[in-house]
Amino acid sequence: MTRLSGGTTPWNARRKLVVIGNGMVGQRFVEALRARDEAGQWQVTVLAEEQRPAYDRVGLSAFFSGATPEELSLVPEGFYDHDPAITLRLGAPAVSIDRERRVVRTATEEHPYDALVLATGSYAFVPPVPGHDLPGTFVYRTIDDLVALREHCAGRQVGAVVGGGLLGLEAANALCLLGLRTHVVEFAPRLMAVQLDEAGGAMLRRHVEALDLTVHTDARTERIQPRPDGSVGSMAFADGSSIDVDVVVFAAGVRARDELARDCGLEVGERGGVVVDESCRTSDEAIYAIGECACIDGRVYGLVAPGYSMAEVVAQRLLDSPAAFTGADTSTKLKLLGVDVASFGNPSGELDVVYSDPVHGIYAKLALTDDAQTLLGGILVGDASAYATLRASVNGPLPGKLADFLGSGEIQGTLPGTAQVCSCHAVTKDDILTAIGEGCADVPTIKTCTKAGTGCGSCVPLLKTLLAEAGVEQSKAVCEHFANSRQELFDLIRVRELRTFSQIVTELGTGRGCDLCKPAIASILASLGNGHVLEGEQATLQDTNDHFLANLQRNGTYSVVPRIPGGEITPEKLIVIGEVARDFNLYTKITGGQRIDLFGARVEQLPLIWRRLVDAGFESGHAYGKALRTVKSCVGTTWCRYGVQDSVGLAIALELRYRGLRSPHKIKAAVSGCARECAEARSKDVGVIATENGWNLFVGGNGGFRPRHADLFATDIDTDTLLRYIDRFLMFYIRTADRLQRTAAWIEGMDGGLDYLRSVIVDDSLGICADLDAAMERHVATYADEWRATLEDPDKLRRFVSFVNAPGTPDPSIQFVTNRGQQIPAGAPVLVSGPTLSTRTQQEVDR
Amino acid sequence: MTAVLTQEWVTVCGYDDLLPERGVAALIGEVQVAVFRTHDGQVYAVGNHDPFSDAYVLSRGIVGSSGVTPTVASPMFKQVFDLRTGQCVTDPGVSVPTYPVSCVDGVVRVGVEDRS
């Protein structure tokens, strides 16, 4: 019921809440409210100016490294579609607020409210110099701004960014990525003047200049002059100098968007921003303001973390629980142009500890109280690895000697329990320890339970340290028989050339193995090209699925899935499958991977079924194995009006290349012929999406218990490069992942994540690519169909009997009943349609 | 009125039909028995019925060890059973029946209670 109505509160008793703005803070507010408002007291309407729902403005620059607007989205899938307690109006900016009638107007509608939340954010400040609005001038604020900037930069040579702060350097990075020679023009005497001191700014400047950017400090732009065609041509400065430019980006700060509040008479701050109290309430008690449009204690925060805190405060207030905004952590850590820069706490104190190493480009300053007992804040440039620990130590004692932890980030000493480990979500060390005490035993679980580490991610190393400190052994042992991790076992088995389980358990383990280590070792041996999975001792290692080359079902029967590469099948072959299913009375169902599953086969029937299938040209689909399953595809250019590449052809090529490849867990792949993505490639371990120029490769997606979209790995690559990258990705995964770890968890658990993976696969940073390529070539060259080989070997066929003493007798415990014209296991729950949708067993239905 | 139970020895297969560390199922009357040969050459017989899934599948489980205990793991939901006692190692309240086994002259026989 809750899901359908959004809460238990009757519709007519719900209070109306209007939220103006669907930026990062507005979105966070709606999520926080809906998470708490289980009863559905509030019916929420969100008015958004942009045509896109909330996206990650902090990560906007990722757009230039290939991220799509969808990837930047902050809205959980289905968030607005499936919650009737919220309505999102895109492209519907509020134009006025009538406080007397409590109504918000858009151009076409009126929205009454009982409470109103302003989350209108800010706009980019453009200094009013002559020429500031010429064609070729931009701001850096929305996805649309970036799209326009990218279009304009095509074919241009030189760009300038006005502003040398956080946003300015982000924008400068974007111009570099767009291939422009780039100038950074800063009015203040140093870069990042708000966060850094003079020496830190100077160190940052050295880094930035080493990247061939030209930095102008103390530079006041007088005017921007046009070319004859009217677009931007040059910039003139107050000191009389000038530079020729084709593009100017203004990133000189932001201003609160408080015009709606001004127009309706709400109090605004001297330098802008809607004045609010510590509960984020404006001078009208029905109206709140949060994020960059709010002015609290005379201050407007331009960072997202304080905005998130305000969002939480108002969500709680609206549900009548006390909460107050008590100041915010304005710490920042980012990688600007490849340079780590961080500032935390209050970086100016009575006593400074300073470290400066111009050779390695590292500068650090810690500010302390004069008794040196309390850390107040600090600045890190060039190496911010100690950031998480230091920030969490603010207002406590310095956790160690500065020189000791620069570079390593390792700090001896302990943090107080109140130390905020994750500032994005305000999670303290105590919160983390409680979660660990309640059973969270790894970083992904801590992320799920506490949200720590799910914002900027900078505290993840600290989470690992806390786990280790709490004595949670991150045991990588496969089971009681092997103390090594799967990766270690893989390397040991490969290097020592061990080929049987007996050898392996004698040399590396103890006992006789179990259902954990045996299939893992079977998979390793298969990945190393050890011949047929049922050959010799290897047969004893296989789980029942691999042992019978079929999938065990609830009643002890098996299902059969022939390979249908890319989902393409001739009518003749389709007829064979139908005939086999009919002759053996198999329940038949189309799978999500574009093939056909035949259920209800007894073990002694499997060879008979496969004889027919193999004779008709089918081979094993490995649905039973931790192996490549399917490569799904849309019809692509073959048929589709919109397709831009031959997706079916590529899917078939991929499926034939990787068929039979044993791996730590199942591998699924898909190829879409255009950006419409009909093959749902981004939900696969390997997803390929066609572009006008080639292919985009995505990795690490999955459906299942915790769905995850795959990450963009490479863009616009040709087919040869694509195959090379996938070869290496799969082989590296096979060699280094844990037992039963899908690619998503494997990448998430990787130190350095996707960037590291890219460095291994694209740049060969580990020097193993030739080895990975050779291993895949070996796999491709030695692949043989397991079912064909089994049918040809009387020894292997002997195991396909229900009873060793009665080979002709079917298992009498296996009974079927008929449901919707097909046989299903007797006693299986079946859904009985009707108003109550209850489930009953088939026997009850028959009765 | 107590039934008189006697042991009947039923031949199920040759010793060489058993693969080391793998099981087979035998049908004795209406009783399904799972027979296993472990690495050290021992032969064990337990009920083939998996009490957790209600399917007759234990003979298809992976044979191994837990400490010094020879074990089989149900292929359905992976509960582990002691091959010597039939006791479930992972859920000690549950057990499966065990049967005596004899291996003479390369012939494996299982003793079942015969109601007579």
PDB file of N, CA and C in Angstrom, chain B residues 23-70:
ATOM      1  N   GLY B  23      29.649 -38.654  -5.468  1.00  0.00           N
ATOM      2  CA  GLY B  23      28.620 -39.578  -5.009  1.00  0.00           C
ATOM      3  C   GLY B  23      27.791 -40.126  -6.146  1.00  0.00           C
ATOM      4  N   VAL B  24      27.043 -41.198  -5.826  1.00  0.00           N
ATOM      5  CA  VAL B  24      26.033 -41.704  -6.753  1.00  0.00           C
ATOM      6  C   VAL B  24      24.756 -41.946  -5.953  1.00  0.00           C
ATOM      7  N   ALA B  25      23.621 -42.026  -6.635  1.00  0.00           N
ATOM      8  CA  ALA B  25      22.376 -42.371  -5.954  1.00  0.00           C
ATOM      9  C   ALA B  25      22.026 -43.808  -6.290  1.00  0.00           C
ATOM     10  N   ALA B  26      21.445 -44.511  -5.301  1.00  0.00           N
ATOM     11  CA  ALA B  26      20.964 -45.869  -5.551  1.00  0.00           C
ATOM     12  C   ALA B  26      19.513 -45.934  -5.090  1.00  0.00           C
ATOM     13  N   LEU B  27      18.721 -46.728  -5.811  1.00  0.00           N
ATOM     14  CA  LEU B  27      17.312 -46.896  -5.470  1.00  0.00           C
ATOM     15  C   LEU B  27      17.126 -48.291  -4.903  1.00  0.00           C
ATOM     16  N   ILE B  28      16.815 -48.355  -3.618  1.00  0.00           N
ATOM     17  CA  ILE B  28      16.670 -49.653  -2.962  1.00  0.00           C
ATOM     18  C   ILE B  28      15.226 -49.758  -2.489  1.00  0.00           C
ATOM     19  N   GLY B  29      14.435 -50.537  -3.232  1.00  0.00           N
ATOM     20  CA  GLY B  29      12.999 -50.525  -2.967  1.00  0.00           C
ATOM     21  C   GLY B  29      12.492 -49.131  -3.262  1.00  0.00           C
ATOM     22  N   GLU B  30      11.956 -48.460  -2.268  1.00  0.00           N
ATOM     23  CA  GLU B  30      11.512 -47.085  -2.476  1.00  0.00           C
ATOM     24  C   GLU B  30      12.461 -46.087  -1.826  1.00  0.00           C
ATOM     25  N   VAL B  31      13.553 -46.643  -1.262  1.00  0.00           N
ATOM     26  CA  VAL B  31      14.482 -45.778  -0.529  1.00  0.00           C
ATOM     27  C   VAL B  31      15.585 -45.291  -1.467  1.00  0.00           C
ATOM     28  N   GLN B  32      15.851 -43.968  -1.406  1.00  0.00           N
ATOM     29  CA  GLN B  32      16.969 -43.431  -2.188  1.00  0.00           C
ATOM     30  C   GLN B  32      18.168 -43.222  -1.267  1.00  0.00           C
ATOM     31  N   VAL B  33      19.296 -43.834  -1.643  1.00  0.00           N
ATOM     32  CA  VAL B  33      20.509 -43.751  -0.834  1.00  0.00           C
ATOM     33  C   VAL B  33      21.595 -43.063  -1.665  1.00  0.00           C
ATOM     34  N   ALA B  34      22.335 -42.158  -1.002  1.00  0.00           N
ATOM     35  CA  ALA B  34      23.476 -41.503  -1.656  1.00  0.00           C
ATOM     36  C   ALA B  34      24.742 -42.176  -1.157  1.00  0.00           C
ATOM     37  N   VAL B  35      25.553 -42.678  -2.099  1.00  0.00           N
ATOM     38  CA  VAL B  35      26.763 -43.418  -1.729  1.00  0.00           C
ATOM     39  C   VAL B  35      27.982 -42.612  -2.193  1.00  0.00           C
ATOM     40  N   PHE B  36      28.927 -42.412  -1.270  1.00  0.00           N
ATOM     41  CA  PHE B  36      30.094 -41.578  -1.574  1.00  0.00           C
ATOM     42  C   PHE B  36      31.386 -42.342  -1.337  1.00  0.00           C
ATOM     43  N   ARG B  37      32.360 -42.066  -2.184  1.00  0.00           N
ATOM     44  CA  ARG B  37      33.716 -42.580  -1.944  1.00  0.00           C
ATOM     45  C   ARG B  37      34.592 -41.368  -1.661  1.00  0.00           C
ATOM     46  N   THR B  38      35.259 -41.381  -0.511  1.00  0.00           N
ATOM     47  CA  THR B  38      36.099 -40.234  -0.171  1.00  0.00           C
ATOM     48  C   THR B  38      37.524 -40.463  -0.674  1.00  0.00           C
ATOM     49  N   HIS B  39      38.354 -39.444  -0.480  1.00  0.00           N
ATOM     50  CA  HIS B  39      39.707 -39.463  -1.004  1.00  0.00           C
ATOM     51  C   HIS B  39      40.534 -40.643  -0.465  1.00  0.00           C
ATOM     52  N   ASP B  40      40.268 -41.006   0.819  1.00  0.00           N
ATOM     53  CA  ASP B  40      41.057 -42.075   1.436  1.00  0.00           C
ATOM     54  C   ASP B  40      40.514 -43.460   1.124  1.00  0.00           C
ATOM     55  N   GLY B  41      39.537 -43.545   0.225  1.00  0.00           N
ATOM     56  CA  GLY B  41      39.032 -44.850  -0.179  1.00  0.00           C
ATOM     57  C   GLY B  41      37.826 -45.330   0.613  1.00  0.00           C
ATOM     58  N   GLN B  42      37.459 -44.613   1.683  1.00  0.00           N
ATOM     59  CA  GLN B  42      36.295 -45.004   2.466  1.00  0.00           C
ATOM     60  C   GLN B  42      35.014 -44.814   1.652  1.00  0.00           C
ATOM     61  N   VAL B  43      33.991 -45.632   1.978  1.00  0.00           N
ATOM     62  CA  VAL B  43      32.689 -45.473   1.327  1.00  0.00           C
ATOM     63  C   VAL B  43      31.636 -45.205   2.398  1.00  0.00           C
ATOM     64  N   TYR B  44      30.800 -44.209   2.172  1.00  0.00           N
ATOM     65  CA  TYR B  44      29.740 -43.839   3.109  1.00  0.00           C
ATOM     66  C   TYR B  44      28.404 -43.827   2.372  1.00  0.00           C
ATOM     67  N   ALA B  45      27.332 -44.105   3.139  1.00  0.00           N
ATOM     68  CA  ALA B  45      25.996 -44.020   2.541  1.00  0.00           C
ATOM     69  C   ALA B  45      25.077 -43.237   3.468  1.00  0.00           C
ATOM     70  N   VAL B  46      24.414 -42.244   2.914  1.00  0.00           N
ATOM     71  CA  VAL B  46      23.415 -41.473   3.671  1.00  0.00           C
ATOM     72  C   VAL B  46      22.170 -41.366   2.803  1.00  0.00           C
ATOM     73  N   GLY B  47      21.084 -40.866   3.396  1.00  0.00           N
ATOM     74  CA  GLY B  47      19.862 -40.665   2.605  1.00  0.00           C
ATOM     75  C   GLY B  47      20.099 -39.666   1.490  1.00  0.00           C
ATOM     76  N   ASN B  48      19.462 -39.896   0.340  1.00  0.00           N
ATOM     77  CA  ASN B  48      19.640 -38.974  -0.793  1.00  0.00           C
ATOM     78  C   ASN B  48      18.741 -37.748  -0.668  1.00  0.00           C
ATOM     79  N   HIS B  49      17.790 -37.827   0.274  1.00  0.00           N
ATOM     80  CA  HIS B  49      16.822 -36.740   0.422  1.00  0.00           C
ATOM     81  C   HIS B  49      17.449 -35.572   1.167  1.00  0.00           C
ATOM     82  N   ASP B  50      17.377 -34.370   0.567  1.00  0.00           N
ATOM     83  CA  ASP B  50      17.888 -33.169   1.217  1.00  0.00           C
ATOM     84  C   ASP B  50      16.747 -32.548   2.026  1.00  0.00           C
ATOM     85  N   PRO B  51      16.852 -32.558   3.374  1.00  0.00           N
ATOM     86  CA  PRO B  51      15.732 -32.080   4.182  1.00  0.00           C
ATOM     87  C   PRO B  51      15.471 -30.584   4.004  1.00  0.00           C
ATOM     88  N   PHE B  52      16.433 -29.845   3.528  1.00  0.00           N
ATOM     89  CA  PHE B  52      16.242 -28.395   3.400  1.00  0.00           C
ATOM     90  C   PHE B  52      15.469 -28.024   2.130  1.00  0.00           C
ATOM     91  N   SER B  53      15.685 -28.780   1.067  1.00  0.00           N
ATOM     92  CA  SER B  53      15.012 -28.433  -0.192  1.00  0.00           C
ATOM     93  C   SER B  53      13.922 -29.430  -0.543  1.00  0.00           C
ATOM     94  N   ASP B  54      13.862 -30.540   0.191  1.00  0.00           N
ATOM     95  CA  ASP B  54      12.887 -31.581  -0.080  1.00  0.00           C
ATOM     96  C   ASP B  54      13.100 -32.215  -1.457  1.00  0.00           C
ATOM     97  N   ALA B  55      14.309 -32.113  -1.994  1.00  0.00           N
ATOM     98  CA  ALA B  55      14.614 -32.769  -3.272  1.00  0.00           C
ATOM     99  C   ALA B  55      15.623 -33.887  -3.001  1.00  0.00           C
ATOM    100  N   TYR B  56      15.622 -34.884  -3.884  1.00  0.00           N
ATOM    101  CA  TYR B  56      16.509 -36.043  -3.681  1.00  0.00           C
ATOM    102  C   TYR B  56      17.804 -35.800  -4.443  1.00  0.00           C
ATOM    103  N   VAL B  57      18.727 -35.074  -3.815  1.00  0.00           N
ATOM    104  CA  VAL B  57      19.884 -34.573  -4.551  1.00  0.00           C
ATOM    105  C   VAL B  57      21.224 -34.678  -3.816  1.00  0.00           C
ATOM    106  N   LEU B  58      21.230 -35.182  -2.570  1.00  0.00           N
ATOM    107  CA  LEU B  58      22.495 -35.119  -1.812  1.00  0.00           C
ATOM    108  C   LEU B  58      23.639 -35.844  -2.515  1.00  0.00           C
ATOM    109  N   SER B  59      23.314 -36.891  -3.288  1.00  0.00           N
ATOM    110  CA  SER B  59      24.377 -37.638  -3.980  1.00  0.00           C
ATOM    111  C   SER B  59      25.133 -36.754  -4.968  1.00  0.00           C
ATOM    112  N   ARG B  60      24.552 -35.615  -5.326  1.00  0.00           N
ATOM    113  CA  ARG B  60      25.201 -34.752  -6.326  1.00  0.00           C
ATOM    114  C   ARG B  60      25.967 -33.599  -5.692  1.00  0.00           C
ATOM    115  N   GLY B  61      26.159 -33.663  -4.375  1.00  0.00           N
ATOM    116  CA  GLY B  61      26.870 -32.591  -3.687  1.00  0.00           C
ATOM    117  C   GLY B  61      28.381 -32.727  -3.799  1.00  0.00           C
ATOM    118  N   ILE B  62      29.059 -31.674  -3.372  1.00  0.00           N
ATOM    119  CA  ILE B  62      30.521 -31.695  -3.385  1.00  0.00           C
ATOM    120  C   ILE B  62      31.029 -32.347  -2.105  1.00  0.00           C
ATOM    121  N   VAL B  63      31.928 -33.327  -2.285  1.00  0.00           N
ATOM    122  CA  VAL B  63      32.489 -34.061  -1.149  1.00  0.00           C
ATOM    123  C   VAL B  63      33.760 -33.350  -0.702  1.00  0.00           C
ATOM    124  N   GLY B  64      33.946 -33.244   0.614  1.00  0.00           N
ATOM    125  CA  GLY B  64      35.149 -32.575   1.103  1.00  0.00           C
ATOM    126  C   GLY B  64      35.361 -32.890   2.555  1.00  0.00           C
ATOM    127  N   SER B  65      35.944 -31.950   3.273  1.00  0.00           N
ATOM    128  CA  SER B  65      36.185 -32.182   4.694  1.00  0.00           C
ATOM    129  C   SER B  65      35.949 -30.902   5.463  1.00  0.00           C
ATOM    130  N   SER B  66      35.554 -31.074   6.738  1.00  0.00           N
ATOM    131  CA  SER B  66      35.467 -29.953   7.653  1.00  0.00           C
ATOM    132  C   SER B  66      36.255 -30.392   8.877  1.00  0.00           C
ATOM    133  N   GLY B  67      37.460 -29.820   9.060  1.00  0.00           N
ATOM    134  CA  GLY B  67      38.366 -30.396  10.042  1.00  0.00           C
ATOM    135  C   GLY B  67      38.690 -31.815   9.619  1.00  0.00           C
ATOM    136  N   VAL B  68      38.417 -32.793  10.519  1.00  0.00           N
ATOM    137  CA  VAL B  68      38.695 -34.197  10.153  1.00  0.00           C
ATOM    138  C   VAL B  68      37.440 -34.899   9.664  1.00  0.00           C
ATOM    139  N   THR B  69      36.301 -34.172   9.650  1.00  0.00           N
ATOM    140  CA  THR B  69      35.035 -34.787   9.287  1.00  0.00           C
ATOM    141  C   THR B  69      34.874 -34.870   7.781  1.00  0.00           C
ATOM    142  N   PRO B  70      34.608 -36.082   7.237  1.00  0.00           N
ATOM    143  CA  PRO B  70      34.284 -36.137   5.811  1.00  0.00           C
ATOM    144  C   PRO B  70      32.871 -35.599   5.594  1.00  0.00           C
TER     145      PRO B  70
END
